[in-house]
Amino acid sequence: MIKQFPFLSIDAAARRVSLDARDPAFYRDPNPVYAALHAHAPTFWWEEQKQWYFTGYDQVNALLRDRRFGRQILHVASREELGMPEPAPHLTHFDAAEAWSLLELEPPEHTRLRTLVNRAFVSRQIDRLRPEITDLTNRLIDGFEKDGKVELLSAFADIVPVTMIARMIGIPDEMGPQLLKWSHAYVRMYMFGRTEADEHAADRAAAEFADYVRSVIAERRANPRDDLLTHMIHTEHKGQLLTEDELISTTIVLLNAGHEATVHQIGNAVRSILDSGLAPEAMFADEKATERTVEEALRICAPVHIFERYALEDVEVEGTPFKRGDKVALILAAANLDPKKFSDPLTFRPDRDEGPNLSFGAGIHFCIGAPLARLELNIVLPILFQRLRGMRLAETPVVKDVYHFHGLERLDLVW
């Protein structure tokens, strides 16, 4: 039995791991644990979560693309066949909002919905937002630059991504704070150790969120505009329009996924750059250097750590049999630290060029918002470090007390 940390035990021979994901020493910095897993049990049964987990880059990359696995299961088997419980009554609104989520569907429904929205997220379309992102970034910095200090998340990182995805969809800027509140309550459903109170809060948020989106849909039907929501309402795919339920689910997932991870990643990236002790001027010397710095920050401190899939049929992976309906979990953040793929993987090296990270996933569920997130990061990070020269941590950053999403609660800076 290997016990490198008080909260971690590894039985390498049996590929069994006991890991307390609620221990602050783990969720504040999970990377050393991922290194231990790569060394002793890159594929393992997590005792507390009662599920198989994969950390190897090649394994995670392959399983993200493997059509024998999927994000939903009830399209190929019934709850009774799988022994799954009935939906919880207190999650009715949440389940309704998730029913047509791009993140939770498989073809052909996934193909139909993604085709309708994908055009808005291709790089050539997203690049048109560059002036808006630049202007918003500078205006926000104008508001705190003279103070010599800032709590970066609330004053900046929260605002840029939610404002931009809301504008794309057609939601007014002033809704930003409310969208953040709904989203924060909503995503707690994906955390380890969620409580019934979390579930009730998520259901309330889903109900309010859906009601608001429904009202905007009605307004756009009456008064079409040049925005993504109007496009989704009026565009056909093989003669079919999206239903109202599909429109609501798709809008909610785009608003949530379109900002949540980027908020985390702005904070994660700034912290990684400052912790590295390297000169920011070199990291952002030109467009290519900036791109590599952004990708290295995504690699070493991914904002989303876990992506789960169901076995859609009986299948064997690395000698482990899975029955139809079994869940597997892929640790994207750990795959990014696989020493078989990346040299000296725990070191932040902004000039690294060893292949793509998996922070945005792969396969048909590759993050549709990745071009937008990358553009935002490639714009905001250089501007921050150019305008706030000498920026440094004012105190130790406060990490969110969750595991699935990895980000900060506070990031206090001075310059």
CSV table of C-alpha atoms in Angstrom, one decimal, residues 2-268:
chain,number,residue,atom,x,y,z
A,2,ILE,CA,1.4,3.4,-1.1
A,3,LYS,CA,0.6,6.3,1.1
A,4,GLN,CA,2.3,9.5,0.0
A,5,PHE,CA,-0.3,11.8,1.5
A,6,PRO,CA,-2.6,11.5,4.5
A,7,PHE,CA,-5.7,11.7,2.3
A,8,LEU,CA,-4.5,9.2,-0.4
A,9,SER,CA,-3.8,5.5,-0.3
A,10,ILE,CA,-2.9,3.5,-3.5
A,11,ASP,CA,-3.0,-0.3,-3.9
A,12,ALA,CA,-1.1,-0.4,-7.1
A,13,ALA,CA,-1.4,-4.2,-7.6
A,14,ALA,CA,-5.2,-4.1,-7.3
A,15,ARG,CA,-5.5,-0.7,-8.9
A,16,ARG,CA,-7.6,0.5,-5.9
A,17,VAL,CA,-7.3,4.1,-4.6
A,18,SER,CA,-8.7,5.7,-1.5
A,19,LEU,CA,-8.8,9.5,-1.9
A,20,ASP,CA,-10.6,12.1,0.1
A,21,ALA,CA,-11.5,14.7,-2.5
A,22,ARG,CA,-12.9,17.0,0.2
A,23,ASP,CA,-9.5,17.4,1.8
A,24,PRO,CA,-8.3,21.0,1.3
A,25,ALA,CA,-4.7,19.7,0.7
A,26,PHE,CA,-6.0,17.8,-2.3
A,27,TYR,CA,-8.3,20.2,-4.0
A,28,ARG,CA,-6.0,23.2,-3.4
A,29,ASP,CA,-3.3,21.5,-5.5
A,30,PRO,CA,-4.3,18.1,-7.0
A,31,ASN,CA,-1.3,18.0,-9.4
A,32,PRO,CA,1.0,16.1,-7.0
A,33,VAL,CA,-1.7,13.5,-6.5
A,34,TYR,CA,-2.1,13.1,-10.2
A,35,ALA,CA,1.7,12.5,-10.4
A,36,ALA,CA,1.4,9.8,-7.8
A,37,LEU,CA,-1.5,8.2,-9.7
A,38,HIS,CA,0.5,8.2,-13.0
A,39,ALA,CA,3.4,6.6,-11.2
A,40,HIS,CA,1.4,3.8,-9.5
A,41,ALA,CA,-2.1,3.5,-10.8
A,42,PRO,CA,-3.0,5.6,-13.9
A,43,THR,CA,-6.2,3.6,-14.2
A,44,PHE,CA,-7.9,2.9,-10.9
A,45,TRP,CA,-11.1,2.1,-8.9
A,46,TRP,CA,-11.8,5.1,-6.7
A,47,GLU,CA,-13.2,3.6,-3.5
A,48,GLU,CA,-15.1,6.7,-2.3
A,49,GLN,CA,-16.7,7.4,-5.7
A,50,LYS,CA,-17.3,3.7,-6.5
A,51,GLN,CA,-16.2,4.1,-10.1
A,52,TRP,CA,-13.3,3.5,-12.5
A,53,TYR,CA,-11.1,6.5,-13.4
A,54,PHE,CA,-8.6,7.0,-16.2
A,55,THR,CA,-5.7,9.5,-16.0
A,56,GLY,CA,-3.4,8.5,-18.9
A,57,TYR,CA,-3.3,10.9,-21.9
A,58,ASP,CA,-3.7,8.3,-24.5
A,59,GLN,CA,-6.4,6.4,-22.6
A,60,VAL,CA,-8.4,9.6,-21.9
A,61,ASN,CA,-8.0,10.9,-25.4
A,62,ALA,CA,-9.2,7.5,-26.8
A,63,LEU,CA,-12.2,7.2,-24.4
A,64,LEU,CA,-13.4,10.7,-25.2
A,65,ARG,CA,-13.7,9.5,-28.9
A,66,ASP,CA,-14.8,5.9,-28.3
A,67,ARG,CA,-18.4,5.5,-29.6
A,68,ARG,CA,-18.9,2.6,-27.3
A,69,PHE,CA,-19.3,5.2,-24.6
A,70,GLY,CA,-21.7,8.1,-24.4
A,71,ARG,CA,-23.0,10.9,-22.2
A,72,GLN,CA,-26.5,9.4,-22.1
A,73,ILE,CA,-27.7,5.9,-21.6
A,74,LEU,CA,-31.5,5.9,-21.5
A,75,HIS,CA,-31.7,6.0,-25.3
A,76,VAL,CA,-30.3,2.4,-25.4
A,77,ALA,CA,-31.7,0.9,-22.2
A,78,SER,CA,-34.5,1.6,-19.6
A,79,ARG,CA,-34.1,2.6,-16.0
A,80,GLU,CA,-35.5,-0.8,-15.0
A,81,GLU,CA,-32.9,-2.7,-17.1
A,82,LEU,CA,-30.1,-0.7,-15.6
A,83,GLY,CA,-31.4,-0.6,-12.0
A,84,MET,CA,-31.4,3.2,-12.1
A,85,PRO,CA,-33.6,5.0,-9.6
A,86,GLU,CA,-36.5,7.2,-10.8
A,87,PRO,CA,-35.8,11.0,-11.1
A,88,ALA,CA,-35.9,12.8,-7.8
A,89,PRO,CA,-39.1,14.9,-7.5
A,90,HIS,CA,-37.1,17.9,-6.0
A,91,LEU,CA,-35.0,18.1,-9.2
A,92,THR,CA,-37.9,18.4,-11.7
A,93,HIS,CA,-36.9,21.8,-13.0
A,94,PHE,CA,-33.2,20.9,-13.2
A,95,ASP,CA,-33.9,17.7,-15.1
A,96,ALA,CA,-36.1,19.6,-17.5
A,97,ALA,CA,-33.4,22.1,-18.2
A,98,GLU,CA,-30.8,19.4,-18.8
A,99,ALA,CA,-33.1,17.2,-20.9
A,100,TRP,CA,-31.8,18.7,-24.2
A,101,SER,CA,-28.4,19.8,-23.1
A,102,LEU,CA,-25.6,19.5,-25.7
A,103,LEU,CA,-23.4,18.1,-22.9
A,104,GLU,CA,-25.8,15.3,-22.2
A,105,LEU,CA,-27.0,14.1,-25.6
A,106,GLU,CA,-25.7,11.6,-28.1
A,107,PRO,CA,-26.4,11.4,-31.9
A,108,PRO,CA,-28.7,11.9,-33.7
A,109,GLU,CA,-30.1,14.6,-31.3
A,110,HIS,CA,-26.7,15.9,-30.4
A,111,THR,CA,-25.8,16.2,-34.1
A,112,ARG,CA,-28.9,18.2,-34.9
A,113,LEU,CA,-28.6,20.6,-32.0
A,114,ARG,CA,-24.8,21.1,-32.4
A,115,THR,CA,-25.2,21.7,-36.1
A,116,LEU,CA,-27.6,24.6,-35.4
A,117,VAL,CA,-25.3,26.4,-33.0
A,118,ASN,CA,-21.9,25.4,-34.3
A,119,ARG,CA,-21.7,28.1,-37.0
A,120,ALA,CA,-21.6,30.8,-34.4
A,121,PHE,CA,-18.6,29.3,-32.6
A,122,VAL,CA,-16.2,28.6,-35.5
A,123,SER,CA,-13.0,30.6,-35.2
A,124,ARG,CA,-13.7,33.0,-38.1
A,125,GLN,CA,-17.0,34.1,-36.4
A,126,ILE,CA,-15.5,34.3,-33.0
A,127,ASP,CA,-12.6,36.4,-34.1
A,128,ARG,CA,-15.0,39.2,-35.0
A,129,LEU,CA,-15.5,39.6,-31.2
A,130,ARG,CA,-11.8,40.7,-30.7
A,131,PRO,CA,-12.5,44.4,-30.6
A,132,GLU,CA,-15.4,44.0,-28.2
A,133,ILE,CA,-13.3,41.8,-25.8
A,134,THR,CA,-10.4,44.2,-26.0
A,135,ASP,CA,-12.6,47.2,-25.3
A,136,LEU,CA,-14.3,45.5,-22.3
A,137,THR,CA,-11.0,44.3,-20.9
A,138,ASN,CA,-9.5,47.8,-21.0
A,139,ARG,CA,-12.6,49.4,-19.6
A,140,LEU,CA,-12.6,47.1,-16.6
A,141,ILE,CA,-8.9,47.6,-16.0
A,142,ASP,CA,-9.6,51.4,-16.2
A,143,GLY,CA,-11.8,50.9,-13.2
A,144,PHE,CA,-9.2,49.5,-10.9
A,145,GLU,CA,-5.7,50.3,-12.4
A,146,LYS,CA,-5.2,53.5,-10.4
A,147,ASP,CA,-6.1,51.7,-7.1
A,148,GLY,CA,-2.9,49.6,-7.1
A,149,LYS,CA,-4.9,46.6,-5.9
A,150,VAL,CA,-7.8,44.4,-7.0
A,151,GLU,CA,-9.6,41.2,-6.3
A,152,LEU,CA,-9.4,40.0,-9.8
A,153,LEU,CA,-12.2,37.5,-10.0
A,154,SER,CA,-15.1,39.7,-8.9
A,155,ALA,CA,-13.7,42.9,-10.7
A,156,PHE,CA,-12.6,41.2,-13.9
A,157,ALA,CA,-12.6,37.4,-14.4
A,158,ASP,CA,-16.3,37.0,-13.6
A,159,ILE,CA,-17.3,39.8,-15.9
A,160,VAL,CA,-15.6,39.3,-19.3
A,161,PRO,CA,-16.7,35.8,-20.2
A,162,VAL,CA,-20.3,36.1,-19.0
A,163,THR,CA,-20.7,39.5,-20.8
A,164,MET,CA,-19.4,38.1,-24.1
A,165,ILE,CA,-21.4,34.9,-24.2
A,166,ALA,CA,-24.5,36.8,-23.1
A,167,ARG,CA,-24.0,39.3,-25.9
A,168,MET,CA,-23.6,36.5,-28.5
A,169,ILE,CA,-26.8,34.9,-27.4
A,170,GLY,CA,-28.7,38.2,-27.1
A,171,ILE,CA,-28.9,38.7,-23.4
A,172,PRO,CA,-28.4,42.3,-22.1
A,173,ASP,CA,-25.2,43.1,-20.2
A,174,GLU,CA,-27.1,44.0,-17.0
A,175,MET,CA,-28.2,40.4,-16.6
A,176,GLY,CA,-24.6,39.3,-16.0
A,177,PRO,CA,-24.7,39.3,-12.2
A,178,GLN,CA,-28.0,37.3,-12.2
A,179,LEU,CA,-26.6,34.8,-14.8
A,180,LEU,CA,-23.6,34.2,-12.5
A,181,LYS,CA,-25.8,33.5,-9.5
A,182,TRP,CA,-27.9,31.0,-11.5
A,183,SER,CA,-24.9,29.4,-13.0
A,184,HIS,CA,-23.0,29.0,-9.6
A,185,ALA,CA,-26.0,27.3,-8.1
A,186,TYR,CA,-26.5,25.2,-11.2
A,187,VAL,CA,-23.0,23.8,-11.5
A,188,ARG,CA,-22.9,22.6,-7.8
A,189,MET,CA,-24.9,19.6,-9.1
A,190,TYR,CA,-21.6,18.4,-10.7
A,191,MET,CA,-19.6,18.5,-7.5
A,192,PHE,CA,-18.5,15.7,-5.3
A,193,GLY,CA,-20.3,15.6,-2.0
A,194,ARG,CA,-23.2,17.8,-3.1
A,195,THR,CA,-25.9,18.2,-0.4
A,196,GLU,CA,-29.7,18.1,-0.7
A,197,ALA,CA,-29.6,21.8,0.0
A,198,ASP,CA,-27.3,22.2,-3.1
A,199,GLU,CA,-29.9,20.2,-5.1
A,200,HIS,CA,-32.8,22.4,-4.0
A,201,ALA,CA,-30.8,25.5,-4.8
A,202,ALA,CA,-29.9,24.1,-8.3
A,203,ASP,CA,-33.5,23.3,-9.0
A,204,ARG,CA,-34.7,26.8,-8.0
A,205,ALA,CA,-32.0,28.3,-10.2
A,206,ALA,CA,-33.0,26.1,-13.1
A,207,ALA,CA,-36.6,27.1,-12.8
A,208,GLU,CA,-35.8,30.8,-12.7
A,209,PHE,CA,-33.2,30.5,-15.4
A,210,ALA,CA,-35.7,28.7,-17.7
A,211,ASP,CA,-38.5,31.2,-17.0
A,212,TYR,CA,-36.2,34.0,-17.9
A,213,VAL,CA,-35.0,32.3,-21.1
A,214,ARG,CA,-38.6,31.5,-22.1
A,215,SER,CA,-39.4,35.2,-21.8
A,216,VAL,CA,-36.5,36.2,-24.0
A,217,ILE,CA,-37.5,33.6,-26.6
A,218,ALA,CA,-41.0,35.0,-26.7
A,219,GLU,CA,-39.5,38.5,-27.2
A,220,ARG,CA,-37.2,37.3,-30.0
A,221,ARG,CA,-40.1,35.6,-31.8
A,222,ALA,CA,-41.9,38.9,-31.9
A,223,ASN,CA,-38.8,41.0,-32.6
A,224,PRO,CA,-36.0,39.1,-34.2
A,225,ARG,CA,-32.4,40.4,-33.9
A,226,ASP,CA,-29.0,39.6,-35.2
A,227,ASP,CA,-28.0,37.2,-32.4
A,228,LEU,CA,-27.6,33.5,-31.7
A,229,LEU,CA,-30.9,33.1,-30.0
A,230,THR,CA,-32.8,34.5,-33.0
A,231,HIS,CA,-30.7,32.2,-35.2
A,232,MET,CA,-31.6,29.1,-33.2
A,233,ILE,CA,-35.3,30.1,-33.2
A,234,HIS,CA,-35.6,30.5,-36.9
A,235,THR,CA,-33.1,28.1,-38.5
A,236,GLU,CA,-34.2,24.7,-39.7
A,237,HIS,CA,-32.2,21.5,-39.7
A,238,LYS,CA,-33.5,18.9,-42.2
A,239,GLY,CA,-36.9,20.7,-42.1
A,240,GLN,CA,-37.1,20.8,-38.3
A,241,LEU,CA,-37.0,23.8,-36.0
A,242,LEU,CA,-35.9,23.6,-32.3
A,243,THR,CA,-38.8,23.1,-29.9
A,244,GLU,CA,-39.1,25.6,-27.0
A,245,ASP,CA,-37.7,23.0,-24.5
A,246,GLU,CA,-34.7,22.4,-26.8
A,247,LEU,CA,-34.2,26.2,-27.1
A,248,ILE,CA,-34.2,26.6,-23.3
A,249,SER,CA,-31.8,23.7,-22.6
A,250,THR,CA,-29.4,24.9,-25.4
A,251,THR,CA,-29.4,28.5,-24.2
A,252,ILE,CA,-28.8,27.5,-20.6
A,253,VAL,CA,-25.9,25.2,-21.4
A,254,LEU,CA,-24.3,27.8,-23.7
A,255,LEU,CA,-24.6,30.5,-21.1
A,256,ASN,CA,-23.2,28.2,-18.3
A,257,ALA,CA,-20.5,26.5,-20.3
A,258,GLY,CA,-19.7,29.7,-22.2
A,259,HIS,CA,-18.3,31.4,-19.1
A,260,GLU,CA,-17.9,29.1,-16.1
A,261,ALA,CA,-14.7,27.4,-17.2
A,262,THR,CA,-13.2,30.6,-18.6
A,263,VAL,CA,-13.8,32.5,-15.3
A,264,HIS,CA,-11.8,29.8,-13.5
A,265,GLN,CA,-9.1,29.7,-16.2
A,266,ILE,CA,-8.4,33.4,-16.1
A,267,GLY,CA,-7.7,33.2,-12.4
A,268,ASN,CA,-5.8,29.9,-12.7
